[in-house]
JSON list of C-alpha atoms in Angstrom, two decimals:
[
{"chain": "A", "resi": 1, "resn": "CYS", "atom": "CA", "xyz": [0.00, 0.00, 0.00]},
{"chain": "A", "resi": 2, "resn": "PHE", "atom": "CA", "xyz": [2.80, 2.42, 0.82]},
{"chain": "A", "resi": 3, "resn": "SER", "atom": "CA", "xyz": [4.48, 1.60, -2.47]},
{"chain": "A", "resi": 4, "resn": "LEU", "atom": "CA", "xyz": [1.26, 2.30, -4.34]},
{"chain": "A", "resi": 5, "resn": "MET", "atom": "CA", "xyz": [0.81, 5.54, -2.43]},
{"chain": "A", "resi": 6, "resn": "GLY", "atom": "CA", "xyz": [4.34, 6.59, -3.44]},
{"chain": "A", "resi": 7, "resn": "VAL", "atom": "CA", "xyz": [3.65, 5.81, -7.08]},
{"chain": "A", "resi": 8, "resn": "PHE", "atom": "CA", "xyz": [0.35, 7.71, -7.06]},
{"chain": "A", "resi": 9, "resn": "VAL", "atom": "CA", "xyz": [1.96, 10.70, -5.34]},
{"chain": "A", "resi": 10, "resn": "LYS", "atom": "CA", "xyz": [4.69, 10.70, -7.99]},
{"chain": "A", "resi": 11, "resn": "ILE", "atom": "CA", "xyz": [2.14, 10.49, -10.82]},
{"chain": "A", "resi": 12, "resn": "GLY", "atom": "CA", "xyz": [-0.03, 13.18, -9.24]},
{"chain": "A", "resi": 13, "resn": "ALA", "atom": "CA", "xyz": [2.96, 15.49, -8.79]},
{"chain": "A", "resi": 14, "resn": "GLN", "atom": "CA", "xyz": [3.93, 15.01, -12.43]},
{"chain": "A", "resi": 15, "resn": "ARG", "atom": "CA", "xyz": [0.39, 16.01, -13.42]},
{"chain": "A", "resi": 16, "resn": "GLY", "atom": "CA", "xyz": [0.61, 19.28, -11.50]},
{"chain": "A", "resi": 17, "resn": "PHE", "atom": "CA", "xyz": [-0.86, 18.47, -8.10]},
{"chain": "A", "resi": 18, "resn": "THR", "atom": "CA", "xyz": [0.90, 20.13, -5.14]},
{"chain": "A", "resi": 19, "resn": "ALA", "atom": "CA", "xyz": [1.97, 18.21, -2.06]},
{"chain": "A", "resi": 20, "resn": "ALA", "atom": "CA", "xyz": [-0.86, 19.87, -0.10]},
{"chain": "A", "resi": 21, "resn": "GLU", "atom": "CA", "xyz": [-3.44, 18.71, -2.64]},
{"chain": "A", "resi": 22, "resn": "LEU", "atom": "CA", "xyz": [-2.06, 15.19, -2.66]},
{"chain": "A", "resi": 23, "resn": "VAL", "atom": "CA", "xyz": [-2.17, 15.00, 1.14]},
{"chain": "A", "resi": 24, "resn": "PHE", "atom": "CA", "xyz": [-5.69, 16.43, 1.16]},
{"chain": "A", "resi": 25, "resn": "TYR", "atom": "CA", "xyz": [-7.06, 13.89, -1.33]},
{"chain": "A", "resi": 26, "resn": "ARG", "atom": "CA", "xyz": [-5.27, 10.98, 0.32]},
{"chain": "A", "resi": 27, "resn": "SER", "atom": "CA", "xyz": [-6.58, 12.01, 3.74]},
{"chain": "A", "resi": 28, "resn": "ALA", "atom": "CA", "xyz": [-10.10, 12.78, 2.49]},
{"chain": "A", "resi": 29, "resn": "PHE", "atom": "CA", "xyz": [-10.38, 9.37, 0.84]},
{"chain": "A", "resi": 30, "resn": "GLY", "atom": "CA", "xyz": [-9.18, 7.61, 3.98]},
{"chain": "A", "resi": 31, "resn": "LEU", "atom": "CA", "xyz": [-11.42, 9.69, 6.22]},
{"chain": "A", "resi": 32, "resn": "ILE", "atom": "CA", "xyz": [-14.49, 8.81, 4.15]},
{"chain": "A", "resi": 33, "resn": "VAL", "atom": "CA", "xyz": [-13.68, 5.11, 4.31]},
{"chain": "A", "resi": 34, "resn": "ILE", "atom": "CA", "xyz": [-13.02, 4.98, 8.06]},
{"chain": "A", "resi": 35, "resn": "ALA", "atom": "CA", "xyz": [-16.02, 7.25, 8.81]},
{"chain": "A", "resi": 36, "resn": "ALA", "atom": "CA", "xyz": [-18.28, 4.92, 6.81]},
{"chain": "A", "resi": 37, "resn": "ILE", "atom": "CA", "xyz": [-16.97, 1.95, 8.77]},
{"chain": "A", "resi": 38, "resn": "ALA", "atom": "CA", "xyz": [-17.43, 3.79, 12.08]},
{"chain": "A", "resi": 39, "resn": "LEU", "atom": "CA", "xyz": [-21.00, 4.75, 11.17]},
{"chain": "A", "resi": 40, "resn": "ARG", "atom": "CA", "xyz": [-21.83, 1.27, 9.89]},
{"chain": "A", "resi": 41, "resn": "TYR", "atom": "CA", "xyz": [-20.72, -0.36, 13.14]},
{"chain": "A", "resi": 42, "resn": "ARG", "atom": "CA", "xyz": [-21.90, 2.55, 15.32]},
{"chain": "A", "resi": 43, "resn": "LEU", "atom": "CA", "xyz": [-18.46, 3.19, 16.74]},
{"chain": "A", "resi": 44, "resn": "PRO", "atom": "CA", "xyz": [-18.35, 6.35, 18.87]},
{"chain": "A", "resi": 45, "resn": "LEU", "atom": "CA", "xyz": [-16.20, 9.03, 17.25]},
{"chain": "A", "resi": 46, "resn": "GLN", "atom": "CA", "xyz": [-15.90, 11.32, 20.26]},
{"chain": "A", "resi": 47, "resn": "THR", "atom": "CA", "xyz": [-12.54, 10.99, 21.95]},
{"chain": "A", "resi": 48, "resn": "PRO", "atom": "CA", "xyz": [-11.79, 11.54, 25.63]},
{"chain": "A", "resi": 49, "resn": "HIS", "atom": "CA", "xyz": [-8.23, 12.50, 24.62]},
{"chain": "A", "resi": 50, "resn": "PRO", "atom": "CA", "xyz": [-8.49, 15.38, 22.13]},
{"chain": "A", "resi": 51, "resn": "ARG", "atom": "CA", "xyz": [-5.03, 16.83, 22.87]},
{"chain": "A", "resi": 52, "resn": "ALA", "atom": "CA", "xyz": [-3.32, 13.49, 22.36]},
{"chain": "A", "resi": 53, "resn": "GLN", "atom": "CA", "xyz": [-5.27, 12.97, 19.13]},
{"chain": "A", "resi": 54, "resn": "LEU", "atom": "CA", "xyz": [-4.36, 16.48, 17.98]},
{"chain": "A", "resi": 55, "resn": "SER", "atom": "CA", "xyz": [-0.69, 15.82, 18.68]},
{"chain": "A", "resi": 56, "resn": "ARG", "atom": "CA", "xyz": [-0.77, 12.60, 16.66]},
{"chain": "A", "resi": 57, "resn": "SER", "atom": "CA", "xyz": [-2.66, 14.29, 13.83]},
{"chain": "A", "resi": 58, "resn": "VAL", "atom": "CA", "xyz": [-0.31, 17.27, 13.58]},
{"chain": "A", "resi": 59, "resn": "PHE", "atom": "CA", "xyz": [2.82, 15.12, 13.61]},
{"chain": "A", "resi": 60, "resn": "GLY", "atom": "CA", "xyz": [1.30, 12.74, 11.07]},
{"chain": "A", "resi": 61, "resn": "LEU", "atom": "CA", "xyz": [-0.05, 15.46, 8.79]},
{"chain": "A", "resi": 62, "resn": "VAL", "atom": "CA", "xyz": [3.16, 17.48, 8.63]},
{"chain": "A", "resi": 63, "resn": "SER", "atom": "CA", "xyz": [5.20, 14.31, 8.19]},
{"chain": "A", "resi": 64, "resn": "LEU", "atom": "CA", "xyz": [2.95, 13.16, 5.35]},
{"chain": "A", "resi": 65, "resn": "PHE", "atom": "CA", "xyz": [3.11, 16.60, 3.71]},
{"chain": "A", "resi": 66, "resn": "LEU", "atom": "CA", "xyz": [6.92, 16.62, 3.81]},
{"chain": "A", "resi": 67, "resn": "TYR", "atom": "CA", "xyz": [7.04, 13.03, 2.56]},
{"chain": "A", "resi": 68, "resn": "SER", "atom": "CA", "xyz": [4.72, 13.88, -0.36]},
{"chain": "A", "resi": 69, "resn": "TYR", "atom": "CA", "xyz": [6.84, 16.93, -1.21]},
{"chain": "A", "resi": 70, "resn": "CYS", "atom": "CA", "xyz": [9.97, 14.78, -1.12]},
{"chain": "A", "resi": 71, "resn": "LEU", "atom": "CA", "xyz": [8.33, 12.06, -3.24]},
{"chain": "A", "resi": 72, "resn": "ALA", "atom": "CA", "xyz": [7.33, 14.64, -5.83]},
{"chain": "A", "resi": 73, "resn": "LEU", "atom": "CA", "xyz": [10.87, 15.94, -6.29]},
{"chain": "A", "resi": 74, "resn": "LEU", "atom": "CA", "xyz": [13.15, 12.98, -5.64]},
{"chain": "A", "resi": 75, "resn": "PRO", "atom": "CA", "xyz": [13.34, 9.43, -6.96]},
{"chain": "A", "resi": 76, "resn": "ILE", "atom": "CA", "xyz": [10.91, 7.21, -5.08]},
{"chain": "A", "resi": 77, "resn": "ALA", "atom": "CA", "xyz": [13.68, 5.04, -3.60]},
{"chain": "A", "resi": 78, "resn": "THR", "atom": "CA", "xyz": [15.48, 8.10, -2.22]},
{"chain": "A", "resi": 79, "resn": "ALA", "atom": "CA", "xyz": [12.33, 9.59, -0.70]},
{"chain": "A", "resi": 80, "resn": "VAL", "atom": "CA", "xyz": [11.34, 6.27, 0.89]},
{"chain": "A", "resi": 81, "resn": "THR", "atom": "CA", "xyz": [14.85, 5.76, 2.30]},
{"chain": "A", "resi": 82, "resn": "LEU", "atom": "CA", "xyz": [14.76, 9.20, 3.91]},
{"chain": "A", "resi": 83, "resn": "ASN", "atom": "CA", "xyz": [11.30, 8.70, 5.36]},
{"chain": "A", "resi": 84, "resn": "TYR", "atom": "CA", "xyz": [12.24, 5.27, 6.68]},
{"chain": "A", "resi": 85, "resn": "THR", "atom": "CA", "xyz": [14.85, 6.83, 8.97]},
{"chain": "A", "resi": 86, "resn": "SER", "atom": "CA", "xyz": [12.04, 7.19, 11.51]},
{"chain": "A", "resi": 87, "resn": "PRO", "atom": "CA", "xyz": [12.94, 3.93, 13.34]},
{"chain": "A", "resi": 88, "resn": "ILE", "atom": "CA", "xyz": [16.46, 5.28, 13.87]},
{"chain": "A", "resi": 89, "resn": "PHE", "atom": "CA", "xyz": [15.09, 8.47, 15.40]},
{"chain": "A", "resi": 90, "resn": "LEU", "atom": "CA", "xyz": [12.54, 6.47, 17.37]},
{"chain": "A", "resi": 91, "resn": "ALA", "atom": "CA", "xyz": [15.30, 4.39, 18.95]},
{"chain": "A", "resi": 92, "resn": "LEU", "atom": "CA", "xyz": [17.07, 7.59, 20.02]},
{"chain": "A", "resi": 93, "resn": "VAL", "atom": "CA", "xyz": [13.90, 9.18, 21.41]},
{"chain": "A", "resi": 94, "resn": "LEU", "atom": "CA", "xyz": [12.97, 6.06, 23.36]},
{"chain": "A", "resi": 95, "resn": "ALA", "atom": "CA", "xyz": [16.49, 5.76, 24.77]},
{"chain": "A", "resi": 96, "resn": "PHE", "atom": "CA", "xyz": [16.58, 9.36, 25.93]},
{"chain": "A", "resi": 97, "resn": "SER", "atom": "CA", "xyz": [12.99, 9.33, 27.20]},
{"chain": "A", "resi": 98, "resn": "LYS", "atom": "CA", "xyz": [14.07, 6.79, 29.82]},
{"chain": "A", "resi": 99, "resn": "HIS", "atom": "CA", "xyz": [16.59, 9.34, 31.12]},
{"chain": "A", "resi": 100, "resn": "GLU", "atom": "CA", "xyz": [19.29, 6.73, 30.87]},
{"chain": "A", "resi": 101, "resn": "ARG", "atom": "CA", "xyz": [22.57, 6.75, 29.08]},
{"chain": "A", "resi": 102, "resn": "PRO", "atom": "CA", "xyz": [22.16, 4.85, 25.79]},
{"chain": "A", "resi": 103, "resn": "SER", "atom": "CA", "xyz": [24.04, 1.56, 25.58]},
{"chain": "A", "resi": 104, "resn": "TRP", "atom": "CA", "xyz": [27.01, 1.28, 23.26]},
{"chain": "A", "resi": 105, "resn": "GLN", "atom": "CA", "xyz": [25.02, -1.21, 21.19]},
{"chain": "A", "resi": 106, "resn": "LEU", "atom": "CA", "xyz": [22.25, 1.32, 20.59]},
{"chain": "A", "resi": 107, "resn": "VAL", "atom": "CA", "xyz": [24.76, 4.03, 19.69]},
{"chain": "A", "resi": 108, "resn": "ALA", "atom": "CA", "xyz": [26.59, 1.67, 17.32]},
{"chain": "A", "resi": 109, "resn": "CYS", "atom": "CA", "xyz": [23.38, 0.51, 15.64]},
{"chain": "A", "resi": 110, "resn": "THR", "atom": "CA", "xyz": [22.10, 4.09, 15.31]},
{"chain": "A", "resi": 111, "resn": "LEU", "atom": "CA", "xyz": [25.37, 5.27, 13.77]},
{"chain": "A", "resi": 112, "resn": "GLY", "atom": "CA", "xyz": [25.34, 2.22, 11.51]},
{"chain": "A", "resi": 113, "resn": "GLY", "atom": "CA", "xyz": [21.79, 3.03, 10.43]},
{"chain": "A", "resi": 114, "resn": "PHE", "atom": "CA", "xyz": [22.69, 6.60, 9.54]},
{"chain": "A", "resi": 115, "resn": "ALA", "atom": "CA", "xyz": [25.84, 5.42, 7.76]},
{"chain": "A", "resi": 116, "resn": "GLY", "atom": "CA", "xyz": [23.71, 3.02, 5.73]},
{"chain": "A", "resi": 117, "resn": "VAL", "atom": "CA", "xyz": [21.35, 5.83, 4.76]},
{"chain": "A", "resi": 118, "resn": "LEU", "atom": "CA", "xyz": [24.28, 8.01, 3.72]},
{"chain": "A", "resi": 119, "resn": "LEU", "atom": "CA", "xyz": [25.79, 5.19, 1.66]},
{"chain": "A", "resi": 120, "resn": "LEU", "atom": "CA", "xyz": [22.47, 4.63, -0.09]},
{"chain": "A", "resi": 121, "resn": "LEU", "atom": "CA", "xyz": [21.87, 8.29, -0.83]},
{"chain": "A", "resi": 122, "resn": "ARG", "atom": "CA", "xyz": [25.33, 9.71, -1.49]},
{"chain": "A", "resi": 123, "resn": "PRO", "atom": "CA", "xyz": [25.38, 8.99, -5.20]},
{"chain": "A", "resi": 124, "resn": "THR", "atom": "CA", "xyz": [21.80, 10.10, -5.86]},
{"chain": "A", "resi": 125, "resn": "ILE", "atom": "CA", "xyz": [21.35, 13.51, -4.22]},
{"chain": "A", "resi": 126, "resn": "THR", "atom": "CA", "xyz": [22.40, 16.49, -6.32]},
{"chain": "A", "resi": 127, "resn": "ALA", "atom": "CA", "xyz": [22.76, 20.10, -5.18]},
{"chain": "A", "resi": 128, "resn": "ASP", "atom": "CA", "xyz": [19.22, 21.00, -6.28]},
{"chain": "A", "resi": 129, "resn": "GLN", "atom": "CA", "xyz": [17.80, 18.06, -4.32]},
{"chain": "A", "resi": 130, "resn": "VAL", "atom": "CA", "xyz": [19.27, 18.97, -0.91]},
{"chain": "A", "resi": 131, "resn": "PHE", "atom": "CA", "xyz": [16.17, 20.82, 0.33]},
{"chain": "A", "resi": 132, "resn": "PRO", "atom": "CA", "xyz": [13.71, 18.08, -0.72]},
{"chain": "A", "resi": 133, "resn": "ALA", "atom": "CA", "xyz": [16.07, 15.53, 0.87]},
{"chain": "A", "resi": 134, "resn": "LEU", "atom": "CA", "xyz": [16.08, 17.50, 4.13]},
{"chain": "A", "resi": 135, "resn": "CYS", "atom": "CA", "xyz": [12.27, 17.57, 3.96]},
{"chain": "A", "resi": 136, "resn": "GLY", "atom": "CA", "xyz": [12.29, 13.79, 3.55]},
{"chain": "A", "resi": 137, "resn": "LEU", "atom": "CA", "xyz": [14.55, 13.44, 6.57]},
{"chain": "A", "resi": 138, "resn": "ALA", "atom": "CA", "xyz": [12.30, 15.80, 8.53]},
{"chain": "A", "resi": 139, "resn": "SER", "atom": "CA", "xyz": [9.33, 13.59, 7.59]},
{"chain": "A", "resi": 140, "resn": "GLY", "atom": "CA", "xyz": [11.15, 10.72, 9.28]},
{"chain": "A", "resi": 141, "resn": "VAL", "atom": "CA", "xyz": [11.74, 12.80, 12.40]},
{"chain": "A", "resi": 142, "resn": "LEU", "atom": "CA", "xyz": [8.11, 13.92, 12.55]},
{"chain": "A", "resi": 143, "resn": "ALA", "atom": "CA", "xyz": [6.90, 10.37, 11.93]},
{"chain": "A", "resi": 144, "resn": "THR", "atom": "CA", "xyz": [8.77, 9.54, 15.15]},
{"chain": "A", "resi": 145, "resn": "GLY", "atom": "CA", "xyz": [6.60, 12.11, 16.92]},
{"chain": "A", "resi": 146, "resn": "ALA", "atom": "CA", "xyz": [3.51, 10.48, 15.44]},
{"chain": "A", "resi": 147, "resn": "TYR", "atom": "CA", "xyz": [4.66, 7.04, 16.63]},
{"chain": "A", "resi": 148, "resn": "MET", "atom": "CA", "xyz": [5.27, 8.39, 20.12]},
{"chain": "A", "resi": 149, "resn": "SER", "atom": "CA", "xyz": [1.79, 9.95, 20.09]},
{"chain": "A", "resi": 150, "resn": "ILE", "atom": "CA", "xyz": [0.26, 6.65, 18.98]},
{"chain": "A", "resi": 151, "resn": "ARG", "atom": "CA", "xyz": [2.10, 4.92, 21.80]},
{"chain": "A", "resi": 152, "resn": "ARG", "atom": "CA", "xyz": [0.69, 7.46, 24.26]},
{"chain": "A", "resi": 153, "resn": "LEU", "atom": "CA", "xyz": [-2.84, 6.99, 22.88]},
{"chain": "A", "resi": 154, "resn": "GLY", "atom": "CA", "xyz": [-2.47, 3.24, 23.33]},
{"chain": "A", "resi": 155, "resn": "GLU", "atom": "CA", "xyz": [-1.43, 3.77, 26.94]},
{"chain": "A", "resi": 156, "resn": "LEU", "atom": "CA", "xyz": [-4.52, 5.95, 27.40]},
{"chain": "A", "resi": 157, "resn": "GLY", "atom": "CA", "xyz": [-6.71, 3.11, 26.07]},
{"chain": "A", "resi": 158, "resn": "GLU", "atom": "CA", "xyz": [-7.77, 4.85, 22.86]},
{"chain": "A", "resi": 159, "resn": "PRO", "atom": "CA", "xyz": [-9.02, 2.25, 20.31]},
{"chain": "A", "resi": 160, "resn": "ASP", "atom": "CA", "xyz": [-6.89, 1.90, 17.20]},
{"chain": "A", "resi": 161, "resn": "TRP", "atom": "CA", "xyz": [-9.73, 2.64, 14.77]},
{"chain": "A", "resi": 162, "resn": "ARG", "atom": "CA", "xyz": [-10.31, 6.02, 16.47]},
{"chain": "A", "resi": 163, "resn": "VAL", "atom": "CA", "xyz": [-6.60, 6.84, 16.20]},
{"chain": "A", "resi": 164, "resn": "VAL", "atom": "CA", "xyz": [-6.84, 6.07, 12.48]},
{"chain": "A", "resi": 165, "resn": "PHE", "atom": "CA", "xyz": [-10.01, 8.17, 12.14]},
{"chain": "A", "resi": 166, "resn": "TYR", "atom": "CA", "xyz": [-8.47, 11.26, 13.71]},
{"chain": "A", "resi": 167, "resn": "ARG", "atom": "CA", "xyz": [-5.37, 10.82, 11.58]},
{"chain": "A", "resi": 168, "resn": "GLY", "atom": "CA", "xyz": [-7.43, 11.36, 8.49]},
{"chain": "A", "resi": 169, "resn": "GLY", "atom": "CA", "xyz": [-7.84, 7.84, 7.27]},
{"chain": "A", "resi": 170, "resn": "PRO", "atom": "CA", "xyz": [-6.12, 4.51, 7.07]},
{"chain": "A", "resi": 171, "resn": "VAL", "atom": "CA", "xyz": [-2.36, 4.42, 6.94]},
{"chain": "A", "resi": 172, "resn": "CYS", "atom": "CA", "xyz": [-2.85, 1.37, 4.76]}
]
C-alpha cells in the first residue's frame, strides 16, 4: 500500500498536483472510508483525549506533507529511504525518554543506520535536491513524533480505529 501511495503521489505530482493537494485527497479518501466503517458499526467518534489525538494528527499530517513533497521531487527510492529513517530516530527518542545513558550497542546501531542511509543516498542527491532531501529526513523525524503519540494513545486506552479516524484515514 505504501508503495502504491508513493507511485500515485509521484504520478499526481507530475500532473501538477501540489503536495498539499495530494495530502488532502489521500486524507479525504481515507477519512471517508473509516467514517463509513465507524458509522456502519456505530463506533463512537468522540474521543476523551483530544489533545493526544491532535498531537498525533499534527505530527502525522506534517510528516505526510513533507514526505509527499519529497516524493514529488526525488526518486521514489530516495524519498522512501529518507522517510524510513524514523525507526532510527525512534530508537534515540525512546532511549533518551528513559533518562538513561544509551548503551554502546544502541549508539553503534544508530550510527550504523545513519551510515547506511548516507551510503544509499550519497550517489543520488544532487545540489538541487538537498532541500527536498532534508524535507524527507524531517518527515522521518516527525513520523517519530507520530509514533510516540500513537504509543501514548495506546497507553490511554484509545481504540486503534479512532486513532486512524483522527489521523485522516487509514495508513494502509
